[in-house]
Amino acid sequence: LSAGLEHNLFARHHDLTNTSADLTLDWNAELSKRDRLSVRDVFTRSFEPQNFDEAFGRTGGRYGAYRNRLHAAYARDLTTQLTLSGRYGHEIDDPIRDELRQAQLQTAGVQADYALSSALILKPGYRFLRRALDPGGETSIHTITGGLRRYLTKQLYLEGAAGVDWIDGYEDRWSTKSQYSDSLVNETDELSTAGLSVSRAYLTTPHTEDLAGTWRVSASFARQLLKRVSAQAAAFMGRAEYVRADIQDTLWGLQLGARYDFSEEIKGVAGYALTDAESSDSARAYLRNMVMAGLRVEF
């Protein structure tokens, strides 16, 4: 169980000063030699997107939101080669702005991991997604995917998946769309990690009755430079085409950060982030530069 309280002071625009909070619960259990269960619940109150994925497709304007993310997973090893797993998720997104709607997202799915060898794992699966708006309607998506993970070395692996979505839209219009995702992950050692991912999918949008055809590319790198010093970098680019609103958004960004551990409880952080959002609707476009420095106290 961990909690955080963050007070953001703005040097020039004092009216933007805000306080954010987060509470995280992680519970993991080995029920037997073959059975594992994990539960993670994250509650946040924030005024800024926490990452590029949250900024991508975000309704225009500056606003805070209360969010709760619950995810549970159960896995059972049927044989040394075959593992079956089930997942469930429930998310609530409640914006502080009155004109935006509360959104709930429920997901459930099953997956099989079958190891053909130590280097190749097959990963077929099924997922159900339901998005409901209050006030408003709801939409659902059924997805069947076939995937695999291929280890190129002991630290480097390629994971890919492709599938079909059956979408029940807000106006009871069924449609079928393809989707895929690919990622390349390099865990060079305990001190550094790097990753590159590409994906294309149709997504439900929070707060509006719409669907968006999206593609995105992201890359990240993190390195423990010294015993007390670590650094990380991330880059993102994505495009979304909204079906009902007939709007096209493009977002790209760069994020750099560093951390110095004064002690186990007190950490100094600094960073820079650039976000460039372009849109066919000029009211949704913005360019944002942020330079940040602060202290984080954990207890």
PDB file of C-alpha atoms in Angstrom:
ATOM      1  CA  LEU A   1       0.000   0.000   0.000  1.00  0.00           C
ATOM      2  CA  SER A   2       1.470   3.359  -1.023  1.00  0.00           C
ATOM      3  CA  ALA A   3       0.210   6.931  -1.069  1.00  0.00           C
ATOM      4  CA  GLY A   4       1.428  10.196  -2.550  1.00  0.00           C
ATOM      5  CA  LEU A   5       0.593  13.875  -2.166  1.00  0.00           C
ATOM      6  CA  GLU A   6       1.902  16.322  -4.754  1.00  0.00           C
ATOM      7  CA  HIS A   7       1.587  20.115  -4.620  1.00  0.00           C
ATOM      8  CA  ASN A   8       2.412  21.857  -7.902  1.00  0.00           C
ATOM      9  CA  LEU A   9       3.518  25.481  -7.742  1.00  0.00           C
ATOM     10  CA  PHE A  10       3.481  27.538 -10.954  1.00  0.00           C
ATOM     11  CA  ALA A  11       6.098  30.296 -11.131  1.00  0.00           C
ATOM     12  CA  ARG A  12       4.182  32.575 -13.526  1.00  0.00           C
ATOM     13  CA  HIS A  13       0.559  31.391 -13.581  1.00  0.00           C
ATOM     14  CA  HIS A  14      -0.319  31.177  -9.899  1.00  0.00           C
ATOM     15  CA  ASP A  15      -3.968  30.380 -10.634  1.00  0.00           C
ATOM     16  CA  LEU A  16      -2.876  26.982 -11.994  1.00  0.00           C
ATOM     17  CA  THR A  17      -1.336  25.880  -8.682  1.00  0.00           C
ATOM     18  CA  ASN A  18      -2.929  22.583  -7.612  1.00  0.00           C
ATOM     19  CA  THR A  19      -2.635  19.581  -5.320  1.00  0.00           C
ATOM     20  CA  SER A  20      -2.785  16.006  -6.598  1.00  0.00           C
ATOM     21  CA  ALA A  21      -2.992  12.753  -4.643  1.00  0.00           C
ATOM     22  CA  ASP A  22      -2.685   9.044  -5.334  1.00  0.00           C
ATOM     23  CA  LEU A  23      -3.321   5.834  -3.420  1.00  0.00           C
ATOM     24  CA  THR A  24      -2.165   2.427  -4.710  1.00  0.00           C
ATOM     25  CA  LEU A  25      -2.871  -1.072  -3.407  1.00  0.00           C
ATOM     26  CA  ASP A  26      -0.953  -4.072  -4.781  1.00  0.00           C
ATOM     27  CA  TRP A  27      -1.752  -7.594  -3.593  1.00  0.00           C
ATOM     28  CA  ASN A  28      -0.088 -10.709  -4.998  1.00  0.00           C
ATOM     29  CA  ALA A  29      -0.548 -14.279  -3.806  1.00  0.00           C
ATOM     30  CA  GLU A  30       0.744 -17.682  -4.828  1.00  0.00           C
ATOM     31  CA  LEU A  31      -2.282 -19.796  -3.966  1.00  0.00           C
ATOM     32  CA  SER A  32      -0.399 -22.975  -4.851  1.00  0.00           C
ATOM     33  CA  LYS A  33       2.542 -24.073  -6.957  1.00  0.00           C
ATOM     34  CA  ARG A  34       0.325 -23.711 -10.023  1.00  0.00           C
ATOM     35  CA  ASP A  35      -2.048 -20.854  -9.108  1.00  0.00           C
ATOM     36  CA  ARG A  36      -1.336 -17.125  -8.843  1.00  0.00           C
ATOM     37  CA  LEU A  37      -3.616 -14.177  -8.092  1.00  0.00           C
ATOM     38  CA  SER A  38      -2.868 -10.458  -8.302  1.00  0.00           C
ATOM     39  CA  VAL A  39      -4.990  -7.378  -7.583  1.00  0.00           C
ATOM     40  CA  ARG A  40      -4.040  -3.746  -8.198  1.00  0.00           C
ATOM     41  CA  ASP A  41      -6.183  -0.694  -7.381  1.00  0.00           C
ATOM     42  CA  VAL A  42      -5.027   2.858  -8.110  1.00  0.00           C
ATOM     43  CA  PHE A  43      -6.960   5.972  -7.043  1.00  0.00           C
ATOM     44  CA  THR A  44      -5.807   9.384  -8.268  1.00  0.00           C
ATOM     45  CA  ARG A  45      -6.899  13.000  -8.138  1.00  0.00           C
ATOM     46  CA  SER A  46      -4.889  14.891 -10.721  1.00  0.00           C
ATOM     47  CA  PHE A  47      -5.030  17.997 -12.888  1.00  0.00           C
ATOM     48  CA  GLU A  48      -2.659  16.958 -15.667  1.00  0.00           C
ATOM     49  CA  PRO A  49      -2.342  13.859 -17.853  1.00  0.00           C
ATOM     50  CA  GLN A  50       0.052  11.490 -16.092  1.00  0.00           C
ATOM     51  CA  ASN A  51       1.546  10.284 -19.384  1.00  0.00           C
ATOM     52  CA  PHE A  52       1.234  10.626 -23.153  1.00  0.00           C
ATOM     53  CA  ASP A  53      -1.400   7.883 -23.354  1.00  0.00           C
ATOM     54  CA  GLU A  54      -3.699   9.945 -21.103  1.00  0.00           C
ATOM     55  CA  ALA A  55      -3.044  13.119 -23.113  1.00  0.00           C
ATOM     56  CA  PHE A  56      -3.795  11.314 -26.383  1.00  0.00           C
ATOM     57  CA  GLY A  57      -7.464  11.874 -27.203  1.00  0.00           C
ATOM     58  CA  ARG A  58      -8.057  13.972 -24.096  1.00  0.00           C
ATOM     59  CA  THR A  59     -11.051  16.319 -24.261  1.00  0.00           C
ATOM     60  CA  GLY A  60      -9.761  19.882 -24.799  1.00  0.00           C
ATOM     61  CA  GLY A  61      -9.162  22.243 -21.903  1.00  0.00           C
ATOM     62  CA  ARG A  62      -7.453  22.083 -18.547  1.00  0.00           C
ATOM     63  CA  TYR A  63      -9.362  20.163 -15.871  1.00  0.00           C
ATOM     64  CA  GLY A  64      -8.886  17.800 -12.973  1.00  0.00           C
ATOM     65  CA  ALA A  65     -10.429  14.386 -12.490  1.00  0.00           C
ATOM     66  CA  TYR A  66     -10.958  11.656  -9.934  1.00  0.00           C
ATOM     67  CA  ARG A  67      -9.963   8.249 -11.294  1.00  0.00           C
ATOM     68  CA  ASN A  68     -10.014   4.739  -9.898  1.00  0.00           C
ATOM     69  CA  ARG A  69      -8.450   1.790 -11.734  1.00  0.00           C
ATOM     70  CA  LEU A  70      -9.032  -1.761 -10.473  1.00  0.00           C
ATOM     71  CA  HIS A  71      -7.373  -4.725 -12.213  1.00  0.00           C
ATOM     72  CA  ALA A  72      -7.335  -8.357 -11.135  1.00  0.00           C
ATOM     73  CA  ALA A  73      -5.655 -11.363 -12.771  1.00  0.00           C
ATOM     74  CA  TYR A  74      -5.612 -15.092 -12.083  1.00  0.00           C
ATOM     75  CA  ALA A  75      -3.248 -17.588 -13.730  1.00  0.00           C
ATOM     76  CA  ARG A  76      -2.974 -21.372 -13.546  1.00  0.00           C
ATOM     77  CA  ASP A  77      -0.203 -23.541 -14.938  1.00  0.00           C
ATOM     78  CA  LEU A  78      -1.950 -26.548 -16.458  1.00  0.00           C
ATOM     79  CA  THR A  79       1.334 -28.070 -17.663  1.00  0.00           C
ATOM     80  CA  THR A  80       4.928 -26.917 -17.874  1.00  0.00           C
ATOM     81  CA  GLN A  81       4.118 -25.565 -21.342  1.00  0.00           C
ATOM     82  CA  LEU A  82       0.543 -24.264 -20.988  1.00  0.00           C
ATOM     83  CA  THR A  83      -0.757 -21.464 -18.737  1.00  0.00           C
ATOM     84  CA  LEU A  84      -4.330 -20.158 -18.716  1.00  0.00           C
ATOM     85  CA  SER A  85      -5.123 -16.730 -17.273  1.00  0.00           C
ATOM     86  CA  GLY A  86      -8.184 -14.565 -16.734  1.00  0.00           C
ATOM     87  CA  ARG A  87      -8.366 -10.805 -16.199  1.00  0.00           C
ATOM     88  CA  TYR A  88     -10.967  -8.329 -15.003  1.00  0.00           C
ATOM     89  CA  GLY A  89     -10.825  -4.550 -14.866  1.00  0.00           C
ATOM     90  CA  HIS A  90     -13.120  -1.766 -13.700  1.00  0.00           C
ATOM     91  CA  GLU A  91     -12.308   1.923 -14.163  1.00  0.00           C
ATOM     92  CA  ILE A  92     -14.141   5.098 -13.138  1.00  0.00           C
ATOM     93  CA  ASP A  93     -13.247   8.505 -14.588  1.00  0.00           C
ATOM     94  CA  ASP A  94     -15.056  11.424 -12.943  1.00  0.00           C
ATOM     95  CA  PRO A  95     -13.993  14.873 -14.270  1.00  0.00           C
ATOM     96  CA  ILE A  96     -14.259  17.853 -11.928  1.00  0.00           C
ATOM     97  CA  ARG A  97     -15.693  19.970 -14.751  1.00  0.00           C
ATOM     98  CA  ASP A  98     -19.490  19.727 -14.594  1.00  0.00           C
ATOM     99  CA  GLU A  99     -20.028  19.715 -18.359  1.00  0.00           C
ATOM    100  CA  LEU A 100     -18.006  16.520 -18.822  1.00  0.00           C
ATOM    101  CA  ARG A 101     -19.641  13.151 -18.209  1.00  0.00           C
ATOM    102  CA  GLN A 102     -18.569  10.450 -15.813  1.00  0.00           C
ATOM    103  CA  ALA A 103     -17.263   7.358 -17.615  1.00  0.00           C
ATOM    104  CA  GLN A 104     -17.055   3.747 -16.491  1.00  0.00           C
ATOM    105  CA  LEU A 105     -15.019   1.108 -18.270  1.00  0.00           C
ATOM    106  CA  GLN A 106     -15.272  -2.637 -17.658  1.00  0.00           C
ATOM    107  CA  THR A 107     -13.003  -5.236 -19.242  1.00  0.00           C
ATOM    108  CA  ALA A 108     -12.748  -9.015 -18.973  1.00  0.00           C
ATOM    109  CA  GLY A 109     -10.677 -11.519 -20.867  1.00  0.00           C
ATOM    110  CA  VAL A 110      -8.941 -14.877 -21.047  1.00  0.00           C
ATOM    111  CA  GLN A 111      -5.590 -15.836 -22.526  1.00  0.00           C
ATOM    112  CA  ALA A 112      -3.553 -18.986 -23.097  1.00  0.00           C
ATOM    113  CA  ASP A 113       0.249 -18.978 -23.091  1.00  0.00           C
ATOM    114  CA  TYR A 114       1.703 -22.048 -24.790  1.00  0.00           C
ATOM    115  CA  ALA A 115       5.480 -22.432 -24.955  1.00  0.00           C
ATOM    116  CA  LEU A 116       6.534 -24.206 -28.132  1.00  0.00           C
ATOM    117  CA  SER A 117      10.105 -23.765 -26.917  1.00  0.00           C
ATOM    118  CA  SER A 118      12.044 -21.639 -24.454  1.00  0.00           C
ATOM    119  CA  ALA A 119      12.256 -18.938 -27.140  1.00  0.00           C
ATOM    120  CA  LEU A 120       8.732 -18.980 -28.637  1.00  0.00           C
ATOM    121  CA  ILE A 121       5.424 -18.580 -26.775  1.00  0.00           C
ATOM    122  CA  LEU A 122       1.990 -18.514 -28.454  1.00  0.00           C
ATOM    123  CA  LYS A 123      -0.593 -16.187 -26.850  1.00  0.00           C
ATOM    124  CA  PRO A 124      -4.192 -16.475 -28.206  1.00  0.00           C
ATOM    125  CA  GLY A 125      -6.903 -14.630 -26.286  1.00  0.00           C
ATOM    126  CA  TYR A 126     -10.345 -13.047 -26.030  1.00  0.00           C
ATOM    127  CA  ARG A 127     -11.371  -9.727 -24.439  1.00  0.00           C
ATOM    128  CA  PHE A 128     -14.689  -8.001 -23.764  1.00  0.00           C
ATOM    129  CA  LEU A 129     -14.887  -4.232 -23.190  1.00  0.00           C
ATOM    130  CA  ARG A 130     -17.854  -2.108 -22.141  1.00  0.00           C
ATOM    131  CA  ARG A 131     -17.849   1.710 -21.836  1.00  0.00           C
ATOM    132  CA  ALA A 132     -20.811   3.502 -20.192  1.00  0.00           C
ATOM    133  CA  LEU A 133     -21.327   7.264 -19.854  1.00  0.00           C
ATOM    134  CA  ASP A 134     -23.424   9.019 -17.200  1.00  0.00           C
ATOM    135  CA  PRO A 135     -25.499  10.610 -18.569  1.00  0.00           C
ATOM    136  CA  GLY A 136     -25.407   8.869 -21.923  1.00  0.00           C
ATOM    137  CA  GLY A 137     -25.309   5.520 -23.626  1.00  0.00           C
ATOM    138  CA  GLU A 138     -22.884   2.637 -23.741  1.00  0.00           C
ATOM    139  CA  THR A 139     -20.824   0.709 -26.264  1.00  0.00           C
ATOM    140  CA  SER A 140     -19.080  -2.657 -26.208  1.00  0.00           C
ATOM    141  CA  ILE A 141     -16.260  -4.379 -28.095  1.00  0.00           C
ATOM    142  CA  HIS A 142     -15.526  -8.110 -28.461  1.00  0.00           C
ATOM    143  CA  THR A 143     -11.925  -8.853 -29.469  1.00  0.00           C
ATOM    144  CA  ILE A 144     -10.265 -12.098 -30.532  1.00  0.00           C
ATOM    145  CA  THR A 145      -6.487 -11.993 -30.927  1.00  0.00           C
ATOM    146  CA  GLY A 146      -3.642 -14.281 -31.822  1.00  0.00           C
ATOM    147  CA  GLY A 147      -0.221 -13.339 -30.480  1.00  0.00           C
ATOM    148  CA  LEU A 148       3.271 -14.574 -29.815  1.00  0.00           C
ATOM    149  CA  ARG A 149       6.406 -13.672 -27.893  1.00  0.00           C
ATOM    150  CA  ARG A 150       9.749 -14.456 -29.485  1.00  0.00           C
ATOM    151  CA  TYR A 151      12.954 -14.183 -27.474  1.00  0.00           C
ATOM    152  CA  LEU A 152      15.773 -13.033 -29.736  1.00  0.00           C
ATOM    153  CA  THR A 153      18.247 -13.148 -26.838  1.00  0.00           C
ATOM    154  CA  LYS A 154      17.840 -13.757 -23.099  1.00  0.00           C
ATOM    155  CA  GLN A 155      17.118 -10.048 -22.620  1.00  0.00           C
ATOM    156  CA  LEU A 156      15.586  -9.015 -25.966  1.00  0.00           C
ATOM    157  CA  TYR A 157      12.149 -10.163 -27.075  1.00  0.00           C
ATOM    158  CA  LEU A 158       9.550  -9.264 -29.687  1.00  0.00           C
ATOM    159  CA  GLU A 159       5.863  -9.516 -28.805  1.00  0.00           C
ATOM    160  CA  GLY A 160       3.097  -9.099 -31.340  1.00  0.00           C
ATOM    161  CA  ALA A 161      -0.658  -9.613 -31.592  1.00  0.00           C
ATOM    162  CA  ALA A 162      -3.302  -9.196 -34.287  1.00  0.00           C
ATOM    163  CA  GLY A 163      -7.029  -9.635 -34.114  1.00  0.00           C
ATOM    164  CA  VAL A 164     -10.556  -8.612 -34.953  1.00  0.00           C
ATOM    165  CA  ASP A 165     -12.908  -6.271 -33.047  1.00  0.00           C
ATOM    166  CA  TRP A 166     -16.688  -6.645 -33.166  1.00  0.00           C
ATOM    167  CA  ILE A 167     -17.994  -3.233 -32.084  1.00  0.00           C
ATOM    168  CA  ASP A 168     -21.523  -2.483 -30.868  1.00  0.00           C
ATOM    169  CA  GLY A 169     -21.695   1.305 -31.268  1.00  0.00           C
ATOM    170  CA  TYR A 170     -23.788   3.847 -29.401  1.00  0.00           C
ATOM    171  CA  GLU A 171     -26.456   3.787 -32.099  1.00  0.00           C
ATOM    172  CA  ASP A 172     -26.687  -0.040 -32.157  1.00  0.00           C
ATOM    173  CA  ARG A 173     -24.567  -0.155 -35.279  1.00  0.00           C
ATOM    174  CA  TRP A 174     -22.317  -3.203 -35.435  1.00  0.00           C
ATOM    175  CA  SER A 175     -18.998  -2.923 -37.226  1.00  0.00           C
ATOM    176  CA  THR A 176     -15.926  -5.105 -37.636  1.00  0.00           C
ATOM    177  CA  LYS A 177     -12.406  -3.675 -37.435  1.00  0.00           C
ATOM    178  CA  SER A 178      -8.914  -5.135 -37.441  1.00  0.00           C
ATOM    179  CA  GLN A 179      -6.320  -4.294 -34.825  1.00  0.00           C
ATOM    180  CA  TYR A 180      -2.696  -5.141 -34.069  1.00  0.00           C
ATOM    181  CA  SER A 181       0.120  -4.322 -31.688  1.00  0.00           C
ATOM    182  CA  ASP A 182       3.862  -4.986 -31.724  1.00  0.00           C
ATOM    183  CA  SER A 183       6.482  -4.278 -29.089  1.00  0.00           C
ATOM    184  CA  LEU A 184      10.225  -4.782 -28.784  1.00  0.00           C
ATOM    185  CA  VAL A 185      11.573  -4.918 -25.231  1.00  0.00           C
ATOM    186  CA  ASN A 186      15.216  -5.036 -24.198  1.00  0.00           C
ATOM    187  CA  GLU A 187      15.984  -5.766 -20.553  1.00  0.00           C
ATOM    188  CA  THR A 188      19.733  -5.428 -20.891  1.00  0.00           C
ATOM    189  CA  ASP A 189      20.407  -5.865 -17.163  1.00  0.00           C
ATOM    190  CA  GLU A 190      18.989  -4.951 -13.766  1.00  0.00           C
ATOM    191  CA  LEU A 191      20.072  -1.327 -14.285  1.00  0.00           C
ATOM    192  CA  SER A 192      18.420  -0.487 -17.607  1.00  0.00           C
ATOM    193  CA  THR A 193      15.355  -1.195 -19.722  1.00  0.00           C
ATOM    194  CA  ALA A 194      14.295  -0.058 -23.185  1.00  0.00           C
ATOM    195  CA  GLY A 195      11.160  -0.566 -25.235  1.00  0.00           C
ATOM    196  CA  LEU A 196       9.516   0.275 -28.554  1.00  0.00           C
ATOM    197  CA  SER A 197       5.850  -0.352 -29.372  1.00  0.00           C
ATOM    198  CA  VAL A 198       3.498   0.197 -32.311  1.00  0.00           C
ATOM    199  CA  SER A 199      -0.273  -0.331 -32.233  1.00  0.00           C
ATOM    200  CA  ARG A 200      -3.425   0.274 -34.254  1.00  0.00           C
ATOM    201  CA  ALA A 201      -6.943  -0.149 -32.838  1.00  0.00           C
ATOM    202  CA  TYR A 202     -10.427   1.320 -32.512  1.00  0.00           C
ATOM    203  CA  LEU A 203     -10.966   2.745 -29.030  1.00  0.00           C
ATOM    204  CA  THR A 204     -13.902   4.055 -27.034  1.00  0.00           C
ATOM    205  CA  THR A 205     -13.471   7.637 -25.842  1.00  0.00           C
ATOM    206  CA  PRO A 206     -14.118   8.839 -22.274  1.00  0.00           C
ATOM    207  CA  HIS A 207     -16.747  11.582 -21.787  1.00  0.00           C
ATOM    208  CA  THR A 208     -18.097  11.483 -25.384  1.00  0.00           C
ATOM    209  CA  GLU A 209     -20.254   9.006 -27.323  1.00  0.00           C
ATOM    210  CA  ASP A 210     -17.709   8.306 -30.011  1.00  0.00           C
ATOM    211  CA  LEU A 211     -15.197   5.801 -31.331  1.00  0.00           C
ATOM    212  CA  ALA A 212     -11.718   6.630 -32.582  1.00  0.00           C
ATOM    213  CA  GLY A 213      -9.535   4.809 -35.054  1.00  0.00           C
ATOM    214  CA  THR A 214      -6.028   5.216 -33.634  1.00  0.00           C
ATOM    215  CA  TRP A 215      -2.435   4.352 -34.265  1.00  0.00           C
ATOM    216  CA  ARG A 216       0.478   5.138 -31.981  1.00  0.00           C
ATOM    217  CA  VAL A 217       4.218   4.673 -31.657  1.00  0.00           C
ATOM    218  CA  SER A 218       6.057   4.985 -28.348  1.00  0.00           C
ATOM    219  CA  ALA A 219       9.602   4.425 -27.105  1.00  0.00           C
ATOM    220  CA  SER A 220      11.128   4.516 -23.645  1.00  0.00           C
ATOM    221  CA  PHE A 221      14.491   4.090 -21.948  1.00  0.00           C
ATOM    222  CA  ALA A 222      15.457   4.040 -18.266  1.00  0.00           C
ATOM    223  CA  ARG A 223      18.891   3.695 -16.706  1.00  0.00           C
ATOM    224  CA  GLN A 224      20.301   3.575 -13.184  1.00  0.00           C
ATOM    225  CA  LEU A 225      23.379   5.763 -13.738  1.00  0.00           C
ATOM    226  CA  LEU A 226      24.784   5.654 -10.212  1.00  0.00           C
ATOM    227  CA  LYS A 227      23.708   4.192  -6.895  1.00  0.00           C
ATOM    228  CA  ARG A 228      21.591   7.276  -6.161  1.00  0.00           C
ATOM    229  CA  VAL A 229      21.038   8.679  -9.677  1.00  0.00           C
ATOM    230  CA  SER A 230      18.634   7.394 -12.345  1.00  0.00           C
ATOM    231  CA  ALA A 231      17.396   8.848 -15.640  1.00  0.00           C
ATOM    232  CA  GLN A 232      14.631   8.108 -18.109  1.00  0.00           C
ATOM    233  CA  ALA A 233      13.414   9.281 -21.516  1.00  0.00           C
ATOM    234  CA  ALA A 234      10.227   8.685 -23.481  1.00  0.00           C
ATOM    235  CA  ALA A 235       8.870   9.654 -26.897  1.00  0.00           C
ATOM    236  CA  PHE A 236       5.342   9.330 -28.288  1.00  0.00           C
ATOM    237  CA  MET A 237       3.454   9.925 -31.523  1.00  0.00           C
ATOM    238  CA  GLY A 238      -0.167   9.063 -32.226  1.00  0.00           C
ATOM    239  CA  ARG A 239      -3.122   9.900 -34.448  1.00  0.00           C
ATOM    240  CA  ALA A 240      -6.846   9.520 -33.761  1.00  0.00           C
ATOM    241  CA  GLU A 241      -9.772   9.862 -36.206  1.00  0.00           C
ATOM    242  CA  TYR A 242     -13.116  10.249 -34.421  1.00  0.00           C
ATOM    243  CA  VAL A 243     -16.033   8.625 -36.226  1.00  0.00           C
ATOM    244  CA  ARG A 244     -18.992  10.776 -35.127  1.00  0.00           C
ATOM    245  CA  ALA A 245     -17.211  14.075 -34.470  1.00  0.00           C
ATOM    246  CA  ASP A 246     -15.287  13.868 -37.790  1.00  0.00           C
ATOM    247  CA  ILE A 247     -12.152  15.237 -36.106  1.00  0.00           C
ATOM    248  CA  GLN A 248      -8.535  14.174 -36.605  1.00  0.00           C
ATOM    249  CA  ASP A 249      -6.046  14.665 -33.760  1.00  0.00           C
ATOM    250  CA  THR A 250      -2.286  14.155 -33.873  1.00  0.00           C
ATOM    251  CA  LEU A 251      -0.122  14.237 -30.765  1.00  0.00           C
ATOM    252  CA  TRP A 252       3.601  13.878 -30.349  1.00  0.00           C
ATOM    253  CA  GLY A 253       5.820  14.490 -27.371  1.00  0.00           C
ATOM    254  CA  LEU A 254       9.160  14.046 -25.651  1.00  0.00           C
ATOM    255  CA  GLN A 255       9.835  13.559 -21.965  1.00  0.00           C
ATOM    256  CA  LEU A 256      13.166  13.597 -20.082  1.00  0.00           C
ATOM    257  CA  GLY A 257      13.630  13.051 -16.378  1.00  0.00           C
ATOM    258  CA  ALA A 258      16.175  12.403 -13.646  1.00  0.00           C
ATOM    259  CA  ARG A 259      16.004  11.385  -9.976  1.00  0.00           C
ATOM    260  CA  TYR A 260      18.448  11.660  -7.087  1.00  0.00           C
ATOM    261  CA  ASP A 261      17.848   9.591  -3.955  1.00  0.00           C
ATOM    262  CA  PHE A 262      18.842  11.642  -0.900  1.00  0.00           C
ATOM    263  CA  SER A 263      17.575   8.747   1.223  1.00  0.00           C
ATOM    264  CA  GLU A 264      15.090   5.878   0.965  1.00  0.00           C
ATOM    265  CA  GLU A 265      12.275   8.338   1.806  1.00  0.00           C
ATOM    266  CA  ILE A 266      13.386  11.601   0.130  1.00  0.00           C
ATOM    267  CA  LYS A 267      14.043  11.867  -3.601  1.00  0.00           C
ATOM    268  CA  GLY A 268      14.824  14.866  -5.767  1.00  0.00           C
ATOM    269  CA  VAL A 269      13.262  14.899  -9.237  1.00  0.00           C
ATOM    270  CA  ALA A 270      13.682  17.075 -12.318  1.00  0.00           C
ATOM    271  CA  GLY A 271      12.391  16.884 -15.843  1.00  0.00           C
ATOM    272  CA  TYR A 272      11.305  18.437 -19.105  1.00  0.00           C
ATOM    273  CA  ALA A 273       8.288  17.561 -21.238  1.00  0.00           C
ATOM    274  CA  LEU A 274       7.190  18.786 -24.662  1.00  0.00           C
ATOM    275  CA  THR A 275       3.679  18.047 -25.919  1.00  0.00           C
ATOM    276  CA  ASP A 276       2.438  19.159 -29.346  1.00  0.00           C
ATOM    277  CA  ALA A 277      -1.241  18.487 -30.100  1.00  0.00           C
ATOM    278  CA  GLU A 278      -2.517  19.261 -33.616  1.00  0.00           C
ATOM    279  CA  SER A 279      -6.139  18.899 -34.680  1.00  0.00           C
ATOM    280  CA  SER A 280      -8.545  19.605 -37.507  1.00  0.00           C
ATOM    281  CA  ASP A 281     -10.524  21.417 -34.779  1.00  0.00           C
ATOM    282  CA  SER A 282      -8.298  24.375 -33.899  1.00  0.00           C
ATOM    283  CA  ALA A 283      -9.821  24.639 -30.406  1.00  0.00           C
ATOM    284  CA  ARG A 284      -8.225  21.274 -29.514  1.00  0.00           C
ATOM    285  CA  ALA A 285      -4.679  22.192 -30.586  1.00  0.00           C
ATOM    286  CA  TYR A 286      -1.967  23.327 -28.188  1.00  0.00           C
ATOM    287  CA  LEU A 287       1.804  23.395 -27.646  1.00  0.00           C
ATOM    288  CA  ARG A 288       3.013  22.752 -24.102  1.00  0.00           C
ATOM    289  CA  ASN A 289       6.514  23.038 -22.652  1.00  0.00           C
ATOM    290  CA  MET A 290       7.008  22.098 -19.013  1.00  0.00           C
ATOM    291  CA  VAL A 291      10.145  22.287 -16.878  1.00  0.00           C
ATOM    292  CA  MET A 292       9.791  20.642 -13.475  1.00  0.00           C
ATOM    293  CA  ALA A 293      11.879  20.294 -10.320  1.00  0.00           C
ATOM    294  CA  GLY A 294      10.801  19.062  -6.915  1.00  0.00           C
ATOM    295  CA  LEU A 295      11.122  16.760  -3.925  1.00  0.00           C
ATOM    296  CA  ARG A 296       9.223  13.523  -3.360  1.00  0.00           C
ATOM    297  CA  VAL A 297       8.830  12.225   0.185  1.00  0.00           C
ATOM    298  CA  GLU A 298       7.713   8.622   0.676  1.00  0.00           C
ATOM    299  CA  PHE A 299       6.560   7.232   3.998  1.00  0.00           C
TER     300      PHE A 299
END
